[in-house]
Amino acid sequence: MSSHYTYSPVWIISENLMALDAVTLSQLIDTVKRFVQNRLVPLEAQVAREDRIPSEVVQEMKELGMFGMTIPEAFGGLGLTTFEECLVVMQLGETSPVFRSVIGTNNGIGSQGLVMDGTESQKQHYLPKMATGETIGAFALTEPDAGSDAGSLTTRAVRTGNDFILNGTKRFITNAPNAQLFTVFARTDSSLPGARGVSAFLVDADTPGIELGPPVKKMGQQGAHVCDVVFTDCLVPVTAILGGEPMLNKGFLTAMKTLDRGRLHISALSVGCAERLIRDSLNYAIERKQFSQAIAEFQLVQAMLADSRTESYAARCMVLDAAKRRDDGEAVTTLASCCKLFSTEMVGRVADRAVQIHGGAGYMEEYGIERFYRDVRLFRIYEGTSQIQQLVIAKNMIKDAS
Ligand code: COS
């Protein structure tokens, strides 16, 4: 793409916070870009139709190191900073989000709790295999009666000697059907209110007492699989507490910190998808003729294109700014919510305009625009709905002011 504001190596060189040098980062972004265009884009319709990503493509993603982009180099990953991760994810967003989903949990909510709060031995044990994609991690927070109100979860972990017994149901868990490791959030102290009595556990998927529900049929993102995970008298050792005993009853903080980075990741993904939709819309508008001229010549179509370009650019700036601040050590909870709120709502509007610009073709399966329209709808829901982002932003504004 020739837009003047695509990532600038000059800007990257000026940064001191890179895990990779500027040339290596540029090469990585180029590699991902080529992989997306040459390998993934041609498979989009097939993956949606068959509801599966071909295993050889998953293997290629493993070989490219895509499962371990955010896992530290010491554990076999690429150790990308948040800023670098966002640049790469923007490239990945230029194809069906289902491809990002398969690596999403290992780079985000399935690994980052461990990266941030895990003990050294937990990291040594799990992260190298997560970095290669041999182990898929899933984030088991949501429950049938605890979605937005994550702190009200009722899955219990009761201590018996050196073990805990887990009972409860986790709902809509991304990548659960393929996972080898669950980060499970469970109530370890029912006398503490809400979020305070919750701990995180690292639970191997083959532990007795775990049952997976059937794959859930979804509105979009076919090829990404989601199901319930049911724990019935599932025995895990005390050493499974993420971060060890000092982290007992502190699991909710791990979940929230993990989501701070995850929300920036989803924001970057939204920008990538928006860029793809804008390019498709622009190409279509230039080619499609009505009233004896390209529809791109009509000002009402131009207005839609211009609004989409403006909003995507704004989201891109926000995401990269917040990512850099996070890498600088700033607390970015509010900014991550601002980014997720704006970027995911933005891509919803861009997708809606893309359908409109394509007219009847936008509604038809063959053109793939309606698929994106359905796929990006999820961004406004998972990792915290837009309404939860609004609450987080306002709550922190009020807290800061007082
Ligand atoms: N980083 C560090 N700590 C955080 C934090 C963050 N981003 N967000 C909250 N905390 C801390 C708070 O400071 C508080 O600590 P203290 O008890 O020491 O004061 C604790 O966590 C509880 O926070 P809070 O009181 O804000 O919790 P609430 O129960 O009111 O709910 C929301 C907080 C609604 C923001 C939370 O439940 C949430 O994010 N819900 C959406 C869940 C979600 O995204 N689900 C998607 C699942 S993954 S697909």
CSV table of C-alpha atoms and ligand atoms in Angstrom, one decimal:
chain,number,residue,atom,x,y,z
A,1,MET,CA,0.0,0.0,0.0
A,2,SER,CA,1.3,3.4,-0.9
A,3,SER,CA,-0.4,5.5,1.8
A,4,HIS,CA,2.2,7.9,3.3
A,5,TYR,CA,1.3,7.0,6.9
A,6,THR,CA,2.0,3.3,6.8
A,7,TYR,CA,4.7,2.4,9.3
A,8,SER,CA,7.8,4.5,8.9
A,9,PRO,CA,11.2,2.9,9.4
A,10,VAL,CA,12.5,6.4,10.3
A,11,TRP,CA,10.1,6.6,13.2
A,12,ILE,CA,11.1,3.2,14.3
A,13,ILE,CA,14.9,4.0,14.2
A,14,SER,CA,14.2,7.0,16.5
A,15,GLU,CA,12.8,4.6,19.1
A,16,ASN,CA,14.9,3.3,21.9
A,17,LEU,CA,12.4,0.8,23.0
A,18,MET,CA,12.7,-1.7,20.3
A,19,ALA,CA,13.3,-5.4,21.0
A,20,LEU,CA,14.3,-5.7,17.4
A,21,ASP,CA,16.6,-3.4,15.5
A,22,ALA,CA,14.9,-1.3,12.8
A,23,VAL,CA,16.0,-3.5,9.9
A,24,THR,CA,14.9,-6.7,11.6
A,25,LEU,CA,11.6,-5.2,12.5
A,26,SER,CA,11.0,-4.0,8.9
A,27,GLN,CA,11.9,-7.5,7.6
A,28,LEU,CA,9.5,-9.1,10.1
A,29,ILE,CA,6.7,-6.8,9.0
A,30,ASP,CA,7.5,-7.4,5.4
A,31,THR,CA,7.5,-11.1,5.9
A,32,VAL,CA,4.1,-11.0,7.6
A,33,LYS,CA,2.8,-8.7,4.9
A,34,ARG,CA,3.9,-11.1,2.2
A,35,PHE,CA,2.6,-14.1,4.1
A,36,VAL,CA,-0.8,-12.4,4.5
A,37,GLN,CA,-1.1,-11.4,0.9
A,38,ASN,CA,0.3,-14.5,-0.8
A,39,ARG,CA,-0.7,-17.2,1.5
A,40,LEU,CA,-3.7,-16.2,3.7
A,41,VAL,CA,-5.8,-13.9,1.6
A,42,PRO,CA,-6.3,-16.5,-1.1
A,43,LEU,CA,-7.6,-19.0,1.6
A,44,GLU,CA,-10.1,-16.7,3.2
A,45,ALA,CA,-13.2,-18.0,1.5
A,46,GLN,CA,-12.1,-21.7,1.9
A,47,VAL,CA,-11.4,-21.3,5.6
A,48,ALA,CA,-14.8,-19.7,6.2
A,49,ARG,CA,-16.6,-22.4,4.2
A,50,GLU,CA,-14.8,-25.3,5.8
A,51,ASP,CA,-14.6,-23.8,9.3
A,52,ARG,CA,-11.0,-24.8,9.6
A,53,ILE,CA,-7.5,-23.4,8.8
A,54,PRO,CA,-5.5,-26.0,6.9
A,55,SER,CA,-2.9,-27.6,9.2
A,56,GLU,CA,-0.1,-26.8,6.8
A,57,VAL,CA,-0.9,-23.1,7.2
A,58,VAL,CA,-0.8,-23.4,10.9
A,59,GLN,CA,2.5,-25.2,10.6
A,60,GLU,CA,3.9,-22.3,8.4
A,61,MET,CA,2.7,-19.8,11.1
A,62,LYS,CA,4.7,-21.8,13.6
A,63,GLU,CA,7.8,-21.8,11.5
A,64,LEU,CA,7.5,-18.0,11.1
A,65,GLY,CA,7.5,-17.7,14.9
A,66,MET,CA,4.0,-16.2,14.9
A,67,PHE,CA,2.9,-18.1,18.0
A,68,GLY,CA,5.6,-16.6,20.1
A,69,MET,CA,5.8,-13.0,19.0
A,70,THR,CA,5.2,-11.5,22.5
A,71,ILE,CA,6.9,-14.3,24.4
A,72,PRO,CA,10.4,-13.2,25.7
A,73,GLU,CA,13.4,-14.3,23.7
A,74,ALA,CA,14.7,-16.1,26.8
A,75,PHE,CA,11.8,-18.5,26.4
A,76,GLY,CA,12.1,-18.9,22.7
A,77,GLY,CA,9.8,-16.1,21.5
A,78,LEU,CA,10.5,-13.0,19.5
A,79,GLY,CA,10.0,-10.8,22.6
A,80,LEU,CA,8.3,-8.0,20.6
A,81,THR,CA,7.5,-4.8,22.5
A,82,THR,CA,3.8,-3.7,22.6
A,83,PHE,CA,4.6,-1.2,19.9
A,84,GLU,CA,6.2,-3.8,17.6
A,85,GLU,CA,3.4,-6.2,18.3
A,86,CYS,CA,0.8,-3.7,17.2
A,87,LEU,CA,2.7,-3.0,14.0
A,88,VAL,CA,2.8,-6.7,13.2
A,89,VAL,CA,-0.8,-7.2,14.2
A,90,MET,CA,-1.9,-4.4,11.9
A,91,GLN,CA,-0.4,-6.3,9.0
A,92,LEU,CA,-2.2,-9.5,10.1
A,93,GLY,CA,-5.4,-7.6,10.3
A,94,GLU,CA,-5.3,-7.2,6.5
A,95,THR,CA,-6.8,-10.7,6.1
A,96,SER,CA,-9.7,-12.6,7.8
A,97,PRO,CA,-9.3,-12.2,11.6
A,98,VAL,CA,-9.6,-15.9,12.0
A,99,PHE,CA,-5.9,-16.3,11.1
A,100,ARG,CA,-5.0,-13.9,13.9
A,101,SER,CA,-7.3,-15.8,16.2
A,102,VAL,CA,-5.3,-19.0,16.0
A,103,ILE,CA,-2.2,-17.3,17.2
A,104,GLY,CA,-4.0,-14.6,19.3
A,105,THR,CA,-4.3,-16.4,22.6
A,106,ASN,CA,-0.6,-17.5,22.6
A,107,ASN,CA,0.5,-13.9,22.0
A,108,GLY,CA,-2.1,-12.3,24.2
A,109,ILE,CA,-4.5,-13.4,26.9
A,110,GLY,CA,-3.3,-17.1,26.9
A,111,SER,CA,0.4,-16.2,27.6
A,112,GLN,CA,0.8,-12.7,29.0
A,113,GLY,CA,-0.5,-13.5,32.5
A,114,LEU,CA,2.3,-16.1,32.7
A,115,VAL,CA,4.8,-13.7,31.2
A,116,MET,CA,3.9,-10.9,33.6
A,117,ASP,CA,3.2,-12.8,36.9
A,118,GLY,CA,4.4,-16.4,36.4
A,119,THR,CA,7.2,-17.9,38.5
A,120,GLU,CA,10.4,-18.6,36.8
A,121,SER,CA,9.7,-22.3,36.8
A,122,GLN,CA,6.2,-21.9,35.4
A,123,LYS,CA,7.7,-19.7,32.6
A,124,GLN,CA,10.4,-22.3,31.9
A,125,HIS,CA,7.8,-25.1,31.9
A,126,TYR,CA,5.2,-23.5,29.6
A,127,LEU,CA,6.5,-20.6,27.6
A,128,PRO,CA,9.0,-22.3,25.2
A,129,LYS,CA,6.3,-24.7,24.0
A,130,MET,CA,3.8,-21.8,23.7
A,131,ALA,CA,6.4,-19.9,21.6
A,132,THR,CA,6.6,-22.7,19.1
A,133,GLY,CA,2.9,-23.2,19.0
A,134,GLU,CA,3.3,-26.8,20.4
A,135,THR,CA,1.2,-25.6,23.4
A,136,ILE,CA,-1.9,-23.5,22.8
A,137,GLY,CA,-3.0,-21.4,25.7
A,138,ALA,CA,-6.5,-20.3,26.4
A,139,PHE,CA,-7.8,-17.7,28.9
A,140,ALA,CA,-10.7,-19.1,31.0
A,141,LEU,CA,-12.3,-16.1,32.7
A,142,THR,CA,-15.8,-15.7,31.4
A,143,GLU,CA,-18.6,-17.8,32.8
A,144,PRO,CA,-22.3,-18.3,32.0
A,145,ASP,CA,-23.2,-15.7,34.7
A,146,ALA,CA,-20.0,-13.7,34.8
A,147,GLY,CA,-19.2,-11.9,31.5
A,148,SER,CA,-18.7,-8.1,31.8
A,149,ASP,CA,-18.9,-8.5,35.6
A,150,ALA,CA,-15.8,-10.7,35.6
A,151,GLY,CA,-15.3,-10.2,39.4
A,152,SER,CA,-18.5,-12.1,40.1
A,153,LEU,CA,-17.2,-15.4,38.8
A,154,THR,CA,-18.3,-18.5,40.7
A,155,THR,CA,-15.9,-21.2,39.7
A,156,ARG,CA,-14.4,-22.4,43.0
A,157,ALA,CA,-11.0,-23.6,43.9
A,158,VAL,CA,-11.1,-25.3,47.3
A,159,ARG,CA,-7.9,-26.1,49.1
A,160,THR,CA,-7.2,-29.6,50.4
A,161,GLY,CA,-3.7,-30.0,51.7
A,162,ASN,CA,-1.3,-29.3,48.8
A,163,ASP,CA,-4.0,-29.3,46.1
A,164,PHE,CA,-7.0,-27.3,45.0
A,165,ILE,CA,-10.2,-28.8,43.7
A,166,LEU,CA,-11.8,-26.8,40.9
A,167,ASN,CA,-15.5,-26.8,40.1
A,168,GLY,CA,-17.3,-24.6,37.6
A,169,THR,CA,-18.0,-23.8,34.0
A,170,LYS,CA,-16.1,-21.4,31.8
A,171,ARG,CA,-18.0,-20.1,28.7
A,172,PHE,CA,-17.1,-19.1,25.1
A,173,ILE,CA,-13.4,-19.8,25.6
A,174,THR,CA,-11.4,-19.0,22.5
A,175,ASN,CA,-9.2,-21.8,21.2
A,176,ALA,CA,-10.3,-24.1,24.0
A,177,PRO,CA,-10.9,-27.0,21.6
A,178,ASN,CA,-7.2,-26.9,20.7
A,179,ALA,CA,-5.7,-25.8,24.0
A,180,GLN,CA,-3.2,-27.7,26.0
A,181,LEU,CA,-3.1,-25.1,28.8
A,182,PHE,CA,-5.9,-23.1,30.5
A,183,THR,CA,-5.3,-20.0,32.6
A,184,VAL,CA,-8.3,-20.5,34.9
A,185,PHE,CA,-9.7,-17.8,37.1
A,186,ALA,CA,-11.4,-19.3,40.2
A,187,ARG,CA,-12.6,-18.1,43.6
A,188,THR,CA,-10.3,-19.1,46.3
A,189,ASP,CA,-11.7,-17.1,49.1
A,190,SER,CA,-15.5,-16.7,49.1
A,191,SER,CA,-15.3,-14.4,52.2
A,192,LEU,CA,-13.6,-11.7,50.1
A,193,PRO,CA,-15.9,-9.6,48.0
A,194,GLY,CA,-15.9,-9.6,44.1
A,195,ALA,CA,-12.6,-9.5,42.4
A,196,ARG,CA,-10.6,-9.8,45.6
A,197,GLY,CA,-11.0,-13.5,46.3
A,198,VAL,CA,-10.0,-14.7,42.8
A,199,SER,CA,-6.8,-16.6,41.9
A,200,ALA,CA,-5.4,-17.7,38.5
A,201,PHE,CA,-4.4,-21.3,38.0
A,202,LEU,CA,-2.3,-22.9,35.2
A,203,VAL,CA,-4.2,-26.0,34.3
A,204,ASP,CA,-3.1,-28.6,31.8
A,205,ALA,CA,-5.9,-29.4,29.4
A,206,ASP,CA,-5.4,-33.2,30.0
A,207,THR,CA,-6.0,-32.9,33.8
A,208,PRO,CA,-8.8,-35.3,34.8
A,209,GLY,CA,-12.0,-33.5,35.6
A,210,ILE,CA,-11.9,-31.2,32.5
A,211,GLU,CA,-14.6,-31.6,29.9
A,212,LEU,CA,-15.0,-29.5,26.8
A,213,GLY,CA,-18.4,-28.5,25.5
A,214,PRO,CA,-19.3,-28.8,21.8
A,215,PRO,CA,-17.9,-26.2,19.5
A,216,VAL,CA,-20.2,-23.1,19.5
A,217,LYS,CA,-21.6,-21.9,16.2
A,218,LYS,CA,-20.8,-18.3,15.7
A,219,MET,CA,-21.8,-15.3,13.7
A,220,GLY,CA,-18.4,-15.0,12.0
A,221,GLN,CA,-14.7,-15.9,12.3
A,222,GLN,CA,-15.3,-19.4,11.0
A,223,GLY,CA,-12.2,-21.5,11.5
A,224,ALA,CA,-11.7,-20.1,15.0
A,225,HIS,CA,-13.1,-22.4,17.6
A,226,VAL,CA,-14.8,-21.6,20.9
A,227,CYS,CA,-16.4,-23.8,23.5
A,228,ASP,CA,-17.3,-24.2,27.2
A,229,VAL,CA,-14.8,-25.7,29.6
A,230,VAL,CA,-16.3,-27.6,32.5
A,231,PHE,CA,-14.3,-28.4,35.7
A,232,THR,CA,-15.7,-31.2,37.9
A,233,ASP,CA,-13.6,-32.0,40.9
A,234,CYS,CA,-10.5,-31.2,38.9
A,235,LEU,CA,-7.5,-31.6,41.2
A,236,VAL,CA,-4.5,-29.2,40.6
A,237,PRO,CA,-1.5,-28.7,42.9
A,238,VAL,CA,-0.8,-25.5,44.8
A,239,THR,CA,2.1,-25.0,42.4
A,240,ALA,CA,-0.5,-24.4,39.7
A,241,ILE,CA,-1.4,-21.0,41.2
A,242,LEU,CA,-0.1,-18.5,38.6
A,243,GLY,CA,2.8,-16.7,40.3
A,244,GLY,CA,2.8,-19.2,43.2
A,245,GLU,CA,1.3,-18.8,46.7
A,246,PRO,CA,2.1,-15.1,47.0
A,247,MET,CA,-0.4,-14.5,44.2
A,248,LEU,CA,-3.2,-16.3,46.0
A,249,ASN,CA,-6.4,-14.1,45.7
A,250,LYS,CA,-4.6,-11.8,43.3
A,251,GLY,CA,-5.6,-13.4,40.1
A,252,PHE,CA,-8.0,-10.7,39.1
A,253,LEU,CA,-5.2,-8.2,38.9
A,254,THR,CA,-3.4,-10.6,36.5
A,255,ALA,CA,-6.5,-10.8,34.4
A,256,MET,CA,-6.8,-7.1,34.2
A,257,LYS,CA,-3.2,-6.5,33.4
A,258,THR,CA,-3.3,-9.1,30.7
A,259,LEU,CA,-6.4,-7.4,29.2
A,260,ASP,CA,-4.6,-4.1,29.1
A,261,ARG,CA,-2.2,-5.4,26.6
A,262,GLY,CA,-4.8,-7.6,24.9
A,263,ARG,CA,-7.0,-4.6,24.3
A,264,LEU,CA,-4.2,-2.8,22.5
A,265,HIS,CA,-3.7,-6.0,20.4
A,266,ILE,CA,-7.4,-6.0,19.4
A,267,SER,CA,-7.2,-2.3,18.7
A,268,ALA,CA,-4.3,-2.8,16.3
A,269,LEU,CA,-6.2,-5.7,14.7
A,270,SER,CA,-9.1,-3.4,14.2
A,271,VAL,CA,-6.9,-0.9,12.4
A,272,GLY,CA,-5.5,-3.7,10.1
A,273,CYS,CA,-9.0,-4.9,9.2
A,274,ALA,CA,-10.1,-1.3,8.6
A,275,GLU,CA,-7.2,-0.7,6.2
A,276,ARG,CA,-8.1,-3.9,4.3
A,277,LEU,CA,-11.7,-2.8,4.0
A,278,ILE,CA,-10.8,0.7,2.9
A,279,ARG,CA,-8.5,-0.6,0.2
A,280,ASP,CA,-11.2,-3.0,-1.1
A,281,SER,CA,-13.8,-0.3,-1.0
A,282,LEU,CA,-11.5,2.2,-2.8
A,283,ASN,CA,-10.6,-0.3,-5.5
A,284,TYR,CA,-14.2,-1.2,-6.0
A,285,ALA,CA,-15.3,2.4,-6.1
A,286,ILE,CA,-12.7,3.1,-8.8
A,287,GLU,CA,-13.7,0.1,-10.9
A,288,ARG,CA,-17.4,0.2,-10.5
A,289,LYS,CA,-19.3,2.4,-13.0
A,290,GLN,CA,-22.7,3.8,-12.6
A,291,PHE,CA,-24.3,6.8,-14.3
A,292,SER,CA,-21.5,6.4,-16.8
A,293,GLN,CA,-18.7,7.1,-14.4
A,294,ALA,CA,-16.7,5.4,-11.6
A,295,ILE,CA,-18.7,5.6,-8.4
A,296,ALA,CA,-15.5,7.0,-6.8
A,297,GLU,CA,-16.3,10.2,-8.6
A,298,PHE,CA,-19.4,10.7,-6.6
A,299,GLN,CA,-19.0,12.9,-3.6
A,300,LEU,CA,-21.3,10.9,-1.4
A,301,VAL,CA,-19.1,7.8,-2.0
A,302,GLN,CA,-16.0,10.0,-1.5
A,303,ALA,CA,-17.4,11.1,1.9
A,304,MET,CA,-17.6,7.5,3.0
A,305,LEU,CA,-14.1,6.8,1.8
A,306,ALA,CA,-12.8,9.9,3.5
A,307,ASP,CA,-14.5,9.2,6.8
A,308,SER,CA,-13.1,5.7,6.9
A,309,ARG,CA,-9.6,6.9,6.1
A,310,THR,CA,-9.7,9.6,8.7
A,311,GLU,CA,-11.0,7.3,11.4
A,312,SER,CA,-8.6,4.5,10.7
A,313,TYR,CA,-5.7,7.0,10.8
A,314,ALA,CA,-6.9,8.3,14.1
A,315,ALA,CA,-7.1,4.8,15.6
A,316,ARG,CA,-3.7,3.9,14.3
A,317,CYS,CA,-2.1,7.0,16.0
A,318,MET,CA,-3.9,6.2,19.2
A,319,VAL,CA,-2.9,2.6,19.3
A,320,LEU,CA,0.8,3.3,18.5
A,321,ASP,CA,0.9,6.1,21.1
A,322,ALA,CA,-0.6,4.0,23.8
A,323,ALA,CA,1.6,1.0,22.9
A,324,LYS,CA,4.8,3.2,23.1
A,325,ARG,CA,3.6,4.5,26.5
A,326,ARG,CA,3.1,1.0,27.8
A,327,ASP,CA,6.6,0.1,26.6
A,328,ASP,CA,7.9,3.2,28.5
A,329,GLY,CA,6.4,1.8,31.7
A,330,GLU,CA,3.4,4.0,31.9
A,331,ALA,CA,0.1,2.6,33.3
A,332,VAL,CA,-2.1,2.5,30.2
A,333,THR,CA,-5.3,1.0,31.5
A,334,THR,CA,-7.3,4.0,30.5
A,335,LEU,CA,-5.6,4.5,27.2
A,336,ALA,CA,-6.0,0.8,26.3
A,337,SER,CA,-9.7,1.1,26.9
A,338,CYS,CA,-9.8,4.4,24.9
A,339,CYS,CA,-8.0,2.6,22.0
A,340,LYS,CA,-10.3,-0.5,22.2
A,341,LEU,CA,-13.5,1.6,22.4
A,342,PHE,CA,-12.5,3.8,19.5
A,343,SER,CA,-10.8,1.3,17.2
A,344,THR,CA,-13.4,-1.4,17.4
A,345,GLU,CA,-16.3,0.9,17.0
A,346,MET,CA,-14.3,2.5,14.1
A,347,VAL,CA,-13.9,-0.7,12.2
A,348,GLY,CA,-17.6,-1.5,12.7
A,349,ARG,CA,-18.4,1.8,10.9
A,350,VAL,CA,-15.7,1.2,8.2
A,351,ALA,CA,-17.1,-2.3,7.6
A,352,ASP,CA,-20.6,-0.9,7.4
A,353,ARG,CA,-19.5,1.7,4.8
A,354,ALA,CA,-17.6,-1.0,2.9
A,355,VAL,CA,-20.8,-2.9,2.5
A,356,GLN,CA,-22.6,0.3,1.4
A,357,ILE,CA,-19.9,1.3,-1.1
A,358,HIS,CA,-20.1,-2.3,-2.6
A,359,GLY,CA,-23.9,-2.0,-2.8
A,360,GLY,CA,-25.5,-5.3,-3.6
A,361,ALA,CA,-22.1,-7.0,-4.0
A,362,GLY,CA,-21.3,-6.0,-0.4
A,363,TYR,CA,-24.2,-8.2,0.8
A,364,MET,CA,-23.1,-11.2,-1.3
A,365,GLU,CA,-20.9,-13.9,0.1
A,366,GLU,CA,-18.7,-14.0,-3.0
A,367,TYR,CA,-17.1,-10.6,-2.4
A,368,GLY,CA,-16.1,-11.3,1.1
A,369,ILE,CA,-17.1,-7.9,2.4
A,370,GLU,CA,-20.1,-9.3,4.3
A,371,ARG,CA,-17.8,-11.8,6.0
A,372,PHE,CA,-15.6,-9.1,7.3
A,373,TYR,CA,-18.7,-7.2,8.5
A,374,ARG,CA,-19.6,-10.2,10.6
A,375,ASP,CA,-16.0,-11.0,11.6
A,376,VAL,CA,-15.2,-7.6,13.0
A,377,ARG,CA,-18.5,-7.4,15.0
A,378,LEU,CA,-16.8,-9.5,17.7
A,379,PHE,CA,-14.1,-6.9,18.4
A,380,ARG,CA,-16.7,-4.7,20.1
A,381,ILE,CA,-17.6,-7.5,22.5
A,382,TYR,CA,-14.7,-9.7,23.5
A,383,GLU,CA,-11.8,-8.6,25.8
A,384,GLY,CA,-14.4,-6.2,27.3
A,385,THR,CA,-17.4,-4.7,25.5
A,386,SER,CA,-17.4,-1.0,24.4
A,387,GLN,CA,-19.6,-0.2,27.3
A,388,ILE,CA,-17.1,-1.8,29.7
A,389,GLN,CA,-14.3,0.3,28.1
A,390,GLN,CA,-16.5,3.4,28.7
A,391,LEU,CA,-16.9,2.5,32.3
A,392,VAL,CA,-13.2,1.9,32.8
A,393,ILE,CA,-12.3,5.2,31.2
A,394,ALA,CA,-14.8,7.2,33.1
A,395,LYS,CA,-14.1,5.5,36.4
A,396,ASN,CA,-10.3,6.2,36.1
A,397,MET,CA,-11.0,9.8,35.1
A,398,ILE,CA,-13.1,10.3,38.2
A,399,LYS,CA,-10.4,8.5,40.3
A,400,ASP,CA,-7.6,10.7,38.9
A,401,ALA,CA,-9.6,13.8,39.5
A,402,SER,CA,-10.3,13.1,43.1
B,1,COS,N1,-4.5,-3.2,36.1
B,1,COS,C1,-4.2,-3.5,37.4
B,1,COS,N2,-5.2,-3.5,38.3
B,1,COS,C2,-6.5,-3.4,38.0
B,1,COS,C3,-6.8,-3.1,36.6
B,1,COS,C4,-5.8,-3.0,35.7
B,1,COS,N3,-6.1,-2.8,34.4
B,1,COS,N4,-8.2,-3.0,36.6
B,1,COS,C5,-8.6,-3.2,37.8
B,1,COS,N5,-7.6,-3.4,38.6
B,1,COS,C6,-7.7,-3.6,40.1
B,1,COS,C7,-8.4,-2.5,40.8
B,1,COS,O1,-7.5,-1.5,41.2
B,1,COS,C8,-9.0,-3.2,42.0
B,1,COS,O2,-8.0,-3.4,43.0
B,1,COS,P1,-8.2,-3.2,44.5
B,1,COS,O3,-9.3,-4.2,44.9
B,1,COS,O4,-6.9,-3.3,45.2
B,1,COS,O5,-8.8,-1.8,44.6
B,1,COS,C9,-9.3,-4.6,41.5
B,1,COS,O6,-8.5,-4.8,40.3
B,1,COS,C10,-10.8,-4.7,41.1
B,1,COS,O7,-11.1,-3.7,40.2
B,1,COS,P2,-12.5,-3.0,40.1
B,1,COS,O8,-12.9,-2.6,41.4
B,1,COS,O9,-12.5,-2.0,39.0
B,1,COS,O10,-13.3,-4.3,39.6
B,1,COS,P3,-14.8,-4.4,39.2
B,1,COS,O11,-15.3,-5.7,39.7
B,1,COS,O12,-15.6,-3.2,39.5
B,1,COS,O13,-14.8,-4.6,37.5
B,1,COS,C11,-14.2,-4.3,35.3
B,1,COS,C12,-13.8,-4.1,36.7
B,1,COS,C13,-15.7,-4.1,34.9
B,1,COS,C14,-13.4,-3.3,34.5
B,1,COS,C15,-13.8,-5.8,34.9
B,1,COS,O14,-14.6,-6.7,35.5
B,1,COS,C16,-13.7,-6.0,33.4
B,1,COS,O15,-12.8,-5.6,32.7
B,1,COS,N6,-14.8,-6.6,32.8
B,1,COS,C17,-14.7,-7.1,31.5
B,1,COS,C18,-14.2,-8.5,31.4
B,1,COS,C19,-13.7,-8.8,30.1
B,1,COS,O16,-13.0,-8.0,29.5
B,1,COS,N7,-14.0,-10.0,29.7
B,1,COS,C20,-13.5,-10.5,28.5
B,1,COS,C21,-12.9,-11.8,28.8
B,1,COS,S1,-11.6,-12.2,27.7
B,1,COS,S2,-12.4,-12.5,26.0
